[in-house]
Amino acid sequence: MSDRASADSAGDGSAPPELLFTGFPGFLGSALLRRVLARGDGPVACLIQPRYRELAEDRAREIVAEVGSEADGTDSESAHPPAVHLYEGDITEPDLGLGSALDDPDLLAGVEEVYHLAAVYDLSVDADLAESVNVRGTEHVLDAAERLAVDRLHYVSTCYVSGRYDGVFTPDRLREGQSFNNRYEASKYRAEVAVRERMADGLPATVYRPAITVGDSETGETDKLDGPYNLLRLLFAQPARLAFAFTLPGADETELNVVPRDYVVDAIAALSGRPETVGETFQLCDPEPLTVPEFVATLSDAAGRRTVTVPTPKRVAKAAARLLSAAGVGVEPATIDYFDHPTRYRCPNARAALDGTGVEPPPFESYVDRIVAFARENPSVGDDPMT
């Protein structure tokens, strides 16, 4: 463990951290960190893997400079000067690899809130890795939160803890005897079960369940071309005058629930700053999502493709996806399961809690052009598992 962030790269780090973040310097973690600092919370400690130290230092420096510049001239006396401390550690280790730092009042013992975003986001994740990071890693974060006696834990889950629940899945649902599309879903389910059990034992926490998250609605920017981007790669690989896409039996009734990254960040920032949301679970989803055929048509139009959907049995579609991936097109077979996903997501308490804040998910049609443009201009953006 080390805390090597210098004052010029991470702001005025003289005060001990009051918040602890996992999942930095990922895009979601970076964007949320900026919002938290901008509202005057902090100083913040970020748990980072050693291999990401240089990236973390660069992003911390940028965020602190931006927030500090925006705060110049304000009359806020309560807000901390923006500060980010970087601690090398690992959620897969007991005590997060931080050792005695968790008990040191000059280091982390004063942490009052924990934001847990770190996870492996990959539909084809290896079972051992999913268990180590998503399940045991979350349990280690829970242990640390209890050790620190925090006022609050903020946990980022996923709508897809639902697995293949057949029907409308609301925030109050979790243990429904559901099956799962893949090991990623199953591991996030077990992680949320662990969080809910600690909440039942008295840990103050809030759970956030994003739907399928794509790039920023204003810029299209993302750090991972996965999920719906698999379909986009398939379209890009074909002629504009005639392209083909899979359709499965039942796709006409299937909703594909997609939200942009900035909505997820804005919603968590708004909800996490309010004490009355402790103990709640919020599904950050589109209340009026497109069906699969509507989504394919919308994406095709934005990509400039005249697309014909070909009725295909799921087994054949997955085999074709494997062949396409082997040929370099990069279509993940696991995404086929979402073309007949039986679950529908609703978010009544999130909509009520965010009413009047201006934070709401924009229709996919309103930002799809930016998503497509970014993917077209940045084909080298990775689709490797983000840890």
mmCIF file of C-alpha atoms in Angstrom:
data_model
loop_
_atom_site.group_PDB
_atom_site.id
_atom_site.type_symbol
_atom_site.label_atom_id
_atom_site.label_comp_id
_atom_site.label_asym_id
_atom_site.label_seq_id
_atom_site.Cartn_x
_atom_site.Cartn_y
_atom_site.Cartn_z
ATOM 1 C CA MET A 1 0.000 0.000 0.000
ATOM 2 C CA SER A 2 1.147 3.537 -0.695
ATOM 3 C CA ASP A 3 -0.235 7.060 -0.725
ATOM 4 C CA ARG A 4 2.082 8.715 -3.214
ATOM 5 C CA ALA A 5 -0.217 11.342 -4.753
ATOM 6 C CA SER A 6 1.684 14.614 -4.641
ATOM 7 C CA ALA A 7 0.040 17.915 -3.760
ATOM 8 C CA ASP A 8 0.421 19.294 -7.253
ATOM 9 C CA SER A 9 -1.167 16.219 -8.869
ATOM 10 C CA ALA A 10 -4.029 15.682 -6.457
ATOM 11 C CA GLY A 11 -4.832 19.023 -4.931
ATOM 12 C CA ASP A 12 -4.397 20.063 -1.312
ATOM 13 C CA GLY A 13 -4.060 16.673 0.323
ATOM 14 C CA SER A 14 -3.333 17.921 3.847
ATOM 15 C CA ALA A 15 -6.698 16.870 5.298
ATOM 16 C CA PRO A 16 -7.359 13.120 5.747
ATOM 17 C CA PRO A 17 -9.875 11.621 3.309
ATOM 18 C CA GLU A 18 -13.542 11.546 4.226
ATOM 19 C CA LEU A 19 -14.665 9.454 1.225
ATOM 20 C CA LEU A 20 -13.254 6.270 -0.277
ATOM 21 C CA PHE A 21 -13.757 5.370 -3.948
ATOM 22 C CA THR A 22 -13.193 2.071 -5.724
ATOM 23 C CA GLY A 23 -13.403 1.925 -9.510
ATOM 24 C CA PHE A 24 -11.169 4.928 -10.227
ATOM 25 C CA PRO A 25 -9.746 5.831 -12.782
ATOM 26 C CA GLY A 26 -12.476 4.156 -14.857
ATOM 27 C CA PHE A 27 -14.737 6.505 -16.811
ATOM 28 C CA LEU A 28 -17.745 6.048 -14.523
ATOM 29 C CA GLY A 29 -15.629 6.406 -11.395
ATOM 30 C CA SER A 30 -13.790 9.430 -12.784
ATOM 31 C CA ALA A 31 -16.997 11.208 -13.788
ATOM 32 C CA LEU A 32 -18.665 10.519 -10.445
ATOM 33 C CA LEU A 33 -15.566 11.610 -8.520
ATOM 34 C CA ARG A 34 -15.679 14.935 -10.333
ATOM 35 C CA ARG A 35 -19.356 15.460 -9.372
ATOM 36 C CA VAL A 36 -18.682 14.587 -5.727
ATOM 37 C CA LEU A 37 -15.745 16.996 -5.467
ATOM 38 C CA ALA A 38 -17.693 19.715 -7.277
ATOM 39 C CA ARG A 39 -20.462 19.647 -4.687
ATOM 40 C CA GLY A 40 -17.886 20.197 -1.920
ATOM 41 C CA ASP A 41 -17.474 16.678 -0.554
ATOM 42 C CA GLY A 42 -14.066 15.262 0.206
ATOM 43 C CA PRO A 43 -11.132 14.954 0.447
ATOM 44 C CA VAL A 44 -11.407 11.635 -1.385
ATOM 45 C CA ALA A 45 -9.217 8.534 -1.234
ATOM 46 C CA CYS A 46 -9.201 6.408 -4.390
ATOM 47 C CA LEU A 47 -8.211 2.767 -4.253
ATOM 48 C CA ILE A 48 -6.226 2.017 -7.417
ATOM 49 C CA GLN A 49 -4.393 -0.923 -8.899
ATOM 50 C CA PRO A 50 -0.643 -0.256 -9.290
ATOM 51 C CA ARG A 51 -0.805 -0.778 -13.067
ATOM 52 C CA TYR A 52 -3.203 2.177 -13.350
ATOM 53 C CA ARG A 53 -1.176 4.599 -11.199
ATOM 54 C CA GLU A 54 0.022 6.834 -14.036
ATOM 55 C CA LEU A 55 -3.467 7.069 -15.525
ATOM 56 C CA ALA A 56 -4.949 7.692 -12.072
ATOM 57 C CA GLU A 57 -2.458 10.476 -11.345
ATOM 58 C CA ASP A 58 -3.229 12.165 -14.665
ATOM 59 C CA ARG A 59 -6.993 11.967 -14.171
ATOM 60 C CA ALA A 60 -6.817 13.069 -10.538
ATOM 61 C CA ARG A 61 -4.725 16.073 -11.538
ATOM 62 C CA GLU A 62 -7.179 17.018 -14.309
ATOM 63 C CA ILE A 63 -10.266 16.630 -12.107
ATOM 64 C CA VAL A 64 -8.804 18.597 -9.209
ATOM 65 C CA ALA A 65 -7.710 21.395 -11.547
ATOM 66 C CA GLU A 66 -11.142 21.574 -13.200
ATOM 67 C CA VAL A 67 -13.092 21.536 -9.950
ATOM 68 C CA GLY A 68 -10.733 23.996 -8.291
ATOM 69 C CA SER A 69 -11.008 26.372 -11.236
ATOM 70 C CA GLU A 70 -14.794 26.216 -11.193
ATOM 71 C CA ALA A 71 -14.830 26.861 -7.436
ATOM 72 C CA ASP A 72 -12.727 30.026 -7.716
ATOM 73 C CA GLY A 73 -14.734 33.053 -6.756
ATOM 74 C CA THR A 74 -17.476 31.132 -4.965
ATOM 75 C CA ASP A 75 -18.441 32.062 -1.434
ATOM 76 C CA SER A 76 -18.702 28.495 -0.182
ATOM 77 C CA GLU A 77 -16.923 28.236 3.171
ATOM 78 C CA SER A 78 -17.967 24.675 3.965
ATOM 79 C CA ALA A 79 -16.574 22.978 0.898
ATOM 80 C CA HIS A 80 -13.181 21.298 1.158
ATOM 81 C CA PRO A 81 -10.481 22.321 -1.289
ATOM 82 C CA PRO A 82 -10.634 19.569 -3.927
ATOM 83 C CA ALA A 83 -8.194 16.819 -2.995
ATOM 84 C CA VAL A 84 -7.630 13.245 -4.145
ATOM 85 C CA HIS A 85 -5.362 10.754 -2.410
ATOM 86 C CA LEU A 86 -4.326 7.668 -4.378
ATOM 87 C CA TYR A 87 -3.865 4.417 -2.476
ATOM 88 C CA GLU A 88 -2.563 1.305 -4.170
ATOM 89 C CA GLY A 89 -4.629 -1.678 -3.107
ATOM 90 C CA ASP A 90 -6.860 -4.488 -4.320
ATOM 91 C CA ILE A 91 -10.469 -5.286 -3.432
ATOM 92 C CA THR A 92 -9.756 -9.005 -3.879
ATOM 93 C CA GLU A 93 -7.547 -8.906 -0.772
ATOM 94 C CA PRO A 94 -8.715 -8.781 2.841
ATOM 95 C CA ASP A 95 -8.553 -5.190 4.151
ATOM 96 C CA LEU A 96 -8.402 -4.149 0.471
ATOM 97 C CA GLY A 97 -4.633 -4.527 0.578
ATOM 98 C CA LEU A 98 -4.478 -1.389 2.715
ATOM 99 C CA GLY A 99 -3.452 -2.977 6.001
ATOM 100 C CA SER A 100 -3.134 -0.614 8.947
ATOM 101 C CA ALA A 101 -4.097 2.429 6.848
ATOM 102 C CA LEU A 102 -7.739 1.599 7.620
ATOM 103 C CA ASP A 103 -7.054 2.213 11.322
ATOM 104 C CA ASP A 104 -4.792 5.243 10.997
ATOM 105 C CA PRO A 105 -6.602 8.561 11.704
ATOM 106 C CA ASP A 106 -4.074 10.380 9.515
ATOM 107 C CA LEU A 107 -4.847 8.069 6.582
ATOM 108 C CA LEU A 108 -8.225 6.321 6.194
ATOM 109 C CA ALA A 109 -9.743 5.922 9.646
ATOM 110 C CA GLY A 110 -11.729 9.135 9.134
ATOM 111 C CA VAL A 111 -13.536 7.904 6.013
ATOM 112 C CA GLU A 112 -17.280 8.505 6.385
ATOM 113 C CA GLU A 113 -18.629 7.246 3.046
ATOM 114 C CA VAL A 114 -17.566 4.564 0.584
ATOM 115 C CA TYR A 115 -18.425 4.514 -3.137
ATOM 116 C CA HIS A 116 -17.954 0.990 -4.487
ATOM 117 C CA LEU A 117 -17.862 0.942 -8.291
ATOM 118 C CA ALA A 118 -15.027 -1.522 -8.942
ATOM 119 C CA ALA A 119 -16.062 -4.699 -10.785
ATOM 120 C CA VAL A 120 -15.343 -6.809 -13.825
ATOM 121 C CA TYR A 121 -17.795 -5.697 -16.521
ATOM 122 C CA ASP A 122 -17.680 -8.489 -19.083
ATOM 123 C CA LEU A 123 -20.429 -10.838 -20.260
ATOM 124 C CA SER A 124 -17.960 -13.638 -20.950
ATOM 125 C CA VAL A 125 -15.948 -13.226 -17.746
ATOM 126 C CA ASP A 126 -14.188 -16.277 -16.343
ATOM 127 C CA ALA A 127 -16.037 -17.768 -13.357
ATOM 128 C CA ASP A 128 -13.064 -17.509 -10.987
ATOM 129 C CA LEU A 129 -12.380 -13.880 -11.888
ATOM 130 C CA ALA A 130 -16.059 -12.940 -11.494
ATOM 131 C CA GLU A 131 -16.149 -14.596 -8.088
ATOM 132 C CA SER A 132 -12.881 -13.017 -6.959
ATOM 133 C CA VAL A 133 -13.628 -9.437 -8.023
ATOM 134 C CA ASN A 134 -17.390 -9.034 -8.090
ATOM 135 C CA VAL A 135 -18.363 -11.228 -5.141
ATOM 136 C CA ARG A 136 -15.417 -11.546 -2.746
ATOM 137 C CA GLY A 137 -14.227 -8.057 -3.680
ATOM 138 C CA THR A 138 -17.596 -6.627 -2.654
ATOM 139 C CA GLU A 139 -17.516 -8.633 0.581
ATOM 140 C CA HIS A 140 -14.084 -7.156 1.347
ATOM 141 C CA VAL A 141 -15.406 -3.640 0.701
ATOM 142 C CA LEU A 142 -18.329 -4.378 3.030
ATOM 143 C CA ASP A 143 -15.907 -5.573 5.703
ATOM 144 C CA ALA A 144 -13.868 -2.373 5.306
ATOM 145 C CA ALA A 145 -17.000 -0.213 5.494
ATOM 146 C CA GLU A 146 -18.003 -1.875 8.752
ATOM 147 C CA ARG A 147 -14.458 -1.600 10.110
ATOM 148 C CA LEU A 148 -14.499 2.113 9.338
ATOM 149 C CA ALA A 149 -18.026 2.458 10.796
ATOM 150 C CA VAL A 150 -18.978 4.574 7.775
ATOM 151 C CA ASP A 151 -22.087 6.703 7.670
ATOM 152 C CA ARG A 152 -22.952 5.295 4.260
ATOM 153 C CA LEU A 153 -21.990 2.872 1.507
ATOM 154 C CA HIS A 154 -22.905 3.575 -2.117
ATOM 155 C CA TYR A 155 -22.919 0.365 -4.149
ATOM 156 C CA VAL A 156 -23.201 0.227 -7.954
ATOM 157 C CA SER A 157 -24.963 -2.975 -8.962
ATOM 158 C CA THR A 158 -26.819 -3.620 -12.242
ATOM 159 C CA CYS A 159 -30.414 -4.082 -13.354
ATOM 160 C CA TYR A 160 -29.319 -7.490 -14.604
ATOM 161 C CA VAL A 161 -29.224 -8.999 -11.132
ATOM 162 C CA SER A 162 -32.683 -9.912 -12.410
ATOM 163 C CA GLY A 163 -31.197 -12.644 -14.560
ATOM 164 C CA ARG A 164 -33.882 -13.964 -16.883
ATOM 165 C CA TYR A 165 -36.766 -13.086 -14.596
ATOM 166 C CA ASP A 166 -39.928 -13.317 -16.669
ATOM 167 C CA GLY A 167 -41.872 -10.132 -16.038
ATOM 168 C CA VAL A 168 -41.469 -6.641 -14.622
ATOM 169 C CA PHE A 169 -38.476 -6.347 -12.292
ATOM 170 C CA THR A 170 -38.754 -3.521 -9.779
ATOM 171 C CA PRO A 171 -36.194 -2.224 -7.230
ATOM 172 C CA ASP A 172 -37.710 -4.249 -4.403
ATOM 173 C CA ARG A 173 -37.086 -7.544 -6.218
ATOM 174 C CA LEU A 174 -33.882 -9.545 -5.933
ATOM 175 C CA ARG A 175 -34.178 -13.166 -4.829
ATOM 176 C CA GLU A 176 -36.686 -14.527 -7.312
ATOM 177 C CA GLY A 177 -35.191 -17.936 -8.112
ATOM 178 C CA GLN A 178 -34.044 -16.560 -11.469
ATOM 179 C CA SER A 179 -31.601 -18.118 -13.902
ATOM 180 C CA PHE A 180 -28.825 -16.004 -15.414
ATOM 181 C CA ASN A 181 -27.588 -15.274 -18.917
ATOM 182 C CA ASN A 182 -23.938 -15.430 -17.896
ATOM 183 C CA ARG A 183 -21.446 -15.479 -15.033
ATOM 184 C CA TYR A 184 -21.265 -11.690 -14.918
ATOM 185 C CA GLU A 185 -24.960 -11.422 -14.036
ATOM 186 C CA ALA A 186 -24.737 -14.251 -11.521
ATOM 187 C CA SER A 187 -21.731 -12.708 -9.761
ATOM 188 C CA LYS A 188 -23.343 -9.266 -9.521
ATOM 189 C CA TYR A 189 -26.471 -10.922 -8.121
ATOM 190 C CA ARG A 190 -24.481 -12.654 -5.382
ATOM 191 C CA ALA A 191 -22.659 -9.404 -4.640
ATOM 192 C CA GLU A 192 -25.909 -7.487 -4.222
ATOM 193 C CA VAL A 193 -27.286 -10.242 -2.004
ATOM 194 C CA ALA A 194 -24.233 -9.725 0.227
ATOM 195 C CA VAL A 195 -24.863 -5.956 0.293
ATOM 196 C CA ARG A 196 -28.536 -6.430 1.127
ATOM 197 C CA GLU A 197 -27.661 -8.822 3.977
ATOM 198 C CA ARG A 198 -25.321 -6.238 5.512
ATOM 199 C CA MET A 199 -28.013 -3.592 5.088
ATOM 200 C CA ALA A 200 -30.433 -5.841 6.960
ATOM 201 C CA ASP A 201 -27.834 -6.064 9.742
ATOM 202 C CA GLY A 202 -27.683 -2.286 10.006
ATOM 203 C CA LEU A 203 -25.147 -1.059 7.433
ATOM 204 C CA PRO A 204 -26.432 2.254 5.988
ATOM 205 C CA ALA A 205 -26.229 1.873 2.216
ATOM 206 C CA THR A 206 -27.802 2.789 -1.098
ATOM 207 C CA VAL A 207 -27.835 0.482 -4.127
ATOM 208 C CA TYR A 208 -27.793 1.811 -7.695
ATOM 209 C CA ARG A 209 -28.707 -0.518 -10.583
ATOM 210 C CA PRO A 210 -27.851 0.926 -13.995
ATOM 211 C CA ALA A 211 -29.354 -0.610 -17.119
ATOM 212 C CA ILE A 212 -27.134 -1.264 -20.178
ATOM 213 C CA THR A 213 -24.846 1.764 -20.190
ATOM 214 C CA VAL A 214 -23.481 3.295 -23.386
ATOM 215 C CA GLY A 215 -21.490 6.455 -24.077
ATOM 216 C CA ASP A 216 -22.128 10.038 -23.048
ATOM 217 C CA SER A 217 -25.317 11.488 -24.524
ATOM 218 C CA GLU A 218 -23.566 14.770 -25.365
ATOM 219 C CA THR A 219 -20.237 13.545 -26.717
ATOM 220 C CA GLY A 220 -20.785 9.831 -27.354
ATOM 221 C CA GLU A 221 -17.578 9.174 -25.421
ATOM 222 C CA THR A 222 -17.048 5.781 -23.816
ATOM 223 C CA ASP A 223 -14.059 3.726 -22.724
ATOM 224 C CA LYS A 224 -15.500 0.339 -23.673
ATOM 225 C CA LEU A 225 -17.194 -0.749 -26.902
ATOM 226 C CA ASP A 226 -19.234 -3.640 -25.570
ATOM 227 C CA GLY A 227 -22.917 -4.569 -25.328
ATOM 228 C CA PRO A 228 -24.876 -2.763 -28.084
ATOM 229 C CA TYR A 229 -21.597 -1.814 -29.762
ATOM 230 C CA ASN A 230 -21.339 -5.445 -30.876
ATOM 231 C CA LEU A 231 -24.348 -4.856 -33.124
ATOM 232 C CA LEU A 232 -22.794 -1.625 -34.341
ATOM 233 C CA ARG A 233 -19.569 -3.415 -35.292
ATOM 234 C CA LEU A 234 -21.626 -5.950 -37.233
ATOM 235 C CA LEU A 235 -23.340 -3.135 -39.140
ATOM 236 C CA PHE A 236 -20.077 -1.288 -39.818
ATOM 237 C CA ALA A 237 -18.596 -4.461 -41.295
ATOM 238 C CA GLN A 238 -21.305 -4.613 -43.983
ATOM 239 C CA PRO A 239 -22.180 -2.474 -47.022
ATOM 240 C CA ALA A 240 -24.378 0.557 -46.462
ATOM 241 C CA ARG A 241 -26.826 -0.491 -49.164
ATOM 242 C CA LEU A 242 -27.682 -3.813 -47.474
ATOM 243 C CA ALA A 243 -26.739 -5.144 -44.048
ATOM 244 C CA PHE A 244 -28.010 -8.100 -42.057
ATOM 245 C CA ALA A 245 -28.696 -8.525 -38.352
ATOM 246 C CA PHE A 246 -29.990 -11.388 -36.217
ATOM 247 C CA THR A 247 -33.491 -11.545 -34.825
ATOM 248 C CA LEU A 248 -34.607 -14.231 -32.408
ATOM 249 C CA PRO A 249 -38.041 -15.678 -31.700
ATOM 250 C CA GLY A 250 -39.649 -13.352 -29.161
ATOM 251 C CA ALA A 251 -37.510 -10.340 -30.075
ATOM 252 C CA ASP A 252 -40.586 -8.288 -30.992
ATOM 253 C CA GLU A 253 -41.660 -8.379 -27.331
ATOM 254 C CA THR A 254 -38.190 -7.855 -25.881
ATOM 255 C CA GLU A 255 -37.182 -4.487 -24.450
ATOM 256 C CA LEU A 256 -33.540 -3.416 -24.730
ATOM 257 C CA ASN A 257 -33.024 -1.027 -21.845
ATOM 258 C CA VAL A 258 -30.174 1.373 -22.619
ATOM 259 C CA VAL A 259 -29.102 4.569 -20.823
ATOM 260 C CA PRO A 260 -26.168 6.940 -21.441
ATOM 261 C CA ARG A 261 -23.254 7.158 -19.057
ATOM 262 C CA ASP A 262 -23.893 10.783 -18.073
ATOM 263 C CA TYR A 263 -27.414 9.944 -16.894
ATOM 264 C CA VAL A 264 -26.059 7.212 -14.620
ATOM 265 C CA VAL A 265 -23.422 9.557 -13.187
ATOM 266 C CA ASP A 266 -25.839 12.465 -12.749
ATOM 267 C CA ALA A 267 -28.415 10.223 -11.078
ATOM 268 C CA ILE A 268 -25.941 8.698 -8.620
ATOM 269 C CA ALA A 269 -24.510 12.139 -7.850
ATOM 270 C CA ALA A 270 -27.979 13.530 -7.165
ATOM 271 C CA LEU A 271 -29.224 10.569 -5.127
ATOM 272 C CA SER A 272 -26.036 9.992 -3.135
ATOM 273 C CA GLY A 273 -26.065 13.540 -1.810
ATOM 274 C CA ARG A 274 -29.426 13.130 -0.073
ATOM 275 C CA PRO A 275 -29.752 11.460 3.345
ATOM 276 C CA GLU A 276 -33.319 10.272 2.699
ATOM 277 C CA THR A 277 -32.109 7.855 0.007
ATOM 278 C CA VAL A 278 -30.241 5.685 2.535
ATOM 279 C CA GLY A 279 -31.664 2.166 2.506
ATOM 280 C CA GLU A 280 -33.086 2.514 -1.011
ATOM 281 C CA THR A 281 -32.382 0.613 -4.214
ATOM 282 C CA PHE A 282 -32.666 2.652 -7.422
ATOM 283 C CA GLN A 283 -32.898 1.215 -10.915
ATOM 284 C CA LEU A 284 -31.315 3.713 -13.296
ATOM 285 C CA CYS A 285 -33.094 2.602 -16.432
ATOM 286 C CA ASP A 286 -35.143 3.984 -19.301
ATOM 287 C CA PRO A 287 -38.829 3.943 -18.289
ATOM 288 C CA GLU A 288 -39.805 3.793 -21.977
ATOM 289 C CA PRO A 289 -37.183 1.595 -23.664
ATOM 290 C CA LEU A 290 -37.157 0.530 -27.294
ATOM 291 C CA THR A 291 -37.964 -3.011 -28.309
ATOM 292 C CA VAL A 292 -35.175 -4.970 -29.985
ATOM 293 C CA PRO A 293 -36.539 -4.353 -33.534
ATOM 294 C CA GLU A 294 -36.940 -0.646 -32.776
ATOM 295 C CA PHE A 295 -33.421 -0.489 -31.356
ATOM 296 C CA VAL A 296 -31.902 -2.257 -34.379
ATOM 297 C CA ALA A 297 -33.740 0.072 -36.756
ATOM 298 C CA THR A 298 -32.669 3.185 -34.825
ATOM 299 C CA LEU A 299 -29.036 2.101 -34.680
ATOM 300 C CA SER A 300 -29.072 1.122 -38.365
ATOM 301 C CA ASP A 301 -30.413 4.518 -39.413
ATOM 302 C CA ALA A 302 -27.735 6.301 -37.401
ATOM 303 C CA ALA A 303 -25.047 4.051 -38.885
ATOM 304 C CA GLY A 304 -26.308 4.721 -42.404
ATOM 305 C CA ARG A 305 -27.195 1.097 -43.063
ATOM 306 C CA ARG A 306 -30.228 -0.394 -44.751
ATOM 307 C CA THR A 307 -30.642 -3.410 -42.498
ATOM 308 C CA VAL A 308 -32.607 -6.600 -42.955
ATOM 309 C CA THR A 309 -33.195 -8.722 -39.860
ATOM 310 C CA VAL A 310 -32.897 -12.455 -40.394
ATOM 311 C CA PRO A 311 -34.983 -14.774 -38.155
ATOM 312 C CA THR A 312 -32.416 -17.047 -36.533
ATOM 313 C CA PRO A 313 -32.575 -19.693 -33.790
ATOM 314 C CA LYS A 314 -30.489 -18.598 -30.819
ATOM 315 C CA ARG A 315 -28.072 -21.519 -31.086
ATOM 316 C CA VAL A 316 -27.382 -20.686 -34.737
ATOM 317 C CA ALA A 317 -27.033 -16.974 -33.976
ATOM 318 C CA LYS A 318 -24.440 -17.675 -31.269
ATOM 319 C CA ALA A 319 -22.507 -19.977 -33.586
ATOM 320 C CA ALA A 320 -22.534 -17.279 -36.260
ATOM 321 C CA ALA A 321 -21.319 -14.713 -33.695
ATOM 322 C CA ARG A 322 -18.396 -16.962 -32.806
ATOM 323 C CA LEU A 323 -17.485 -17.290 -36.467
ATOM 324 C CA LEU A 324 -17.724 -13.533 -36.958
ATOM 325 C CA SER A 325 -15.495 -12.922 -33.941
ATOM 326 C CA ALA A 326 -12.946 -15.397 -35.276
ATOM 327 C CA ALA A 327 -13.035 -13.500 -38.578
ATOM 328 C CA GLY A 328 -12.225 -10.243 -36.791
ATOM 329 C CA VAL A 329 -15.665 -8.602 -36.684
ATOM 330 C CA GLY A 330 -15.834 -8.803 -32.881
ATOM 331 C CA VAL A 331 -19.405 -9.868 -32.139
ATOM 332 C CA GLU A 332 -19.611 -11.302 -28.627
ATOM 333 C CA PRO A 333 -21.880 -14.405 -28.622
ATOM 334 C CA ALA A 334 -23.068 -13.589 -25.084
ATOM 335 C CA THR A 335 -24.872 -10.486 -26.356
ATOM 336 C CA ILE A 336 -27.299 -12.697 -28.303
ATOM 337 C CA ASP A 337 -29.040 -13.589 -25.033
ATOM 338 C CA TYR A 338 -30.333 -10.023 -24.742
ATOM 339 C CA PHE A 339 -32.245 -10.268 -28.023
ATOM 340 C CA ASP A 340 -34.869 -12.397 -26.249
ATOM 341 C CA HIS A 341 -34.305 -11.252 -22.652
ATOM 342 C CA PRO A 342 -37.674 -11.662 -20.884
ATOM 343 C CA THR A 343 -37.235 -9.038 -18.161
ATOM 344 C CA ARG A 344 -38.687 -5.538 -18.224
ATOM 345 C CA TYR A 345 -37.268 -2.887 -15.876
ATOM 346 C CA ARG A 346 -39.115 -0.069 -14.175
ATOM 347 C CA CYS A 347 -37.842 2.699 -11.907
ATOM 348 C CA PRO A 348 -40.710 4.336 -9.987
ATOM 349 C CA ASN A 349 -38.734 5.415 -6.928
ATOM 350 C CA ALA A 350 -35.823 6.770 -8.984
ATOM 351 C CA ARG A 351 -38.194 8.872 -11.077
ATOM 352 C CA ALA A 352 -39.900 10.182 -7.939
ATOM 353 C CA ALA A 353 -36.625 10.932 -6.153
ATOM 354 C CA LEU A 354 -35.169 12.702 -9.207
ATOM 355 C CA ASP A 355 -38.325 14.659 -9.995
ATOM 356 C CA GLY A 356 -37.494 18.346 -10.218
ATOM 357 C CA THR A 357 -33.735 17.818 -10.501
ATOM 358 C CA GLY A 358 -33.645 17.813 -14.298
ATOM 359 C CA VAL A 359 -31.942 14.403 -14.208
ATOM 360 C CA GLU A 360 -33.756 11.922 -16.440
ATOM 361 C CA PRO A 361 -32.723 9.441 -19.121
ATOM 362 C CA PRO A 362 -32.960 10.927 -22.616
ATOM 363 C CA PRO A 363 -34.596 8.836 -25.367
ATOM 364 C CA PHE A 364 -32.057 6.686 -27.197
ATOM 365 C CA GLU A 365 -33.088 8.298 -30.486
ATOM 366 C CA SER A 366 -31.956 11.710 -29.183
ATOM 367 C CA TYR A 367 -28.290 10.750 -28.778
ATOM 368 C CA VAL A 368 -27.747 7.672 -30.967
ATOM 369 C CA ASP A 369 -25.995 9.758 -33.659
ATOM 370 C CA ARG A 370 -23.316 10.790 -31.145
ATOM 371 C CA ILE A 371 -22.860 7.213 -29.942
ATOM 372 C CA VAL A 372 -22.393 6.002 -33.511
ATOM 373 C CA ALA A 373 -20.081 8.867 -34.467
ATOM 374 C CA PHE A 374 -17.781 8.249 -31.502
ATOM 375 C CA ALA A 375 -17.594 4.512 -32.211
ATOM 376 C CA ARG A 376 -16.858 5.167 -35.883
ATOM 377 C CA GLU A 377 -14.122 7.688 -35.087
ATOM 378 C CA ASN A 378 -12.592 5.627 -32.263
ATOM 379 C CA PRO A 379 -12.576 2.005 -33.408
ATOM 380 C CA SER A 380 -9.549 1.209 -31.252
ATOM 381 C CA VAL A 381 -11.360 1.900 -27.964
ATOM 382 C CA GLY A 382 -11.000 -1.366 -26.076
ATOM 383 C CA ASP A 383 -13.644 -3.960 -25.387
ATOM 384 C CA ASP A 384 -11.491 -5.862 -22.906
ATOM 385 C CA PRO A 385 -12.907 -6.592 -19.453
ATOM 386 C CA MET A 386 -12.787 -3.453 -17.312
ATOM 387 C CA THR A 387 -11.631 -4.252 -13.803
#
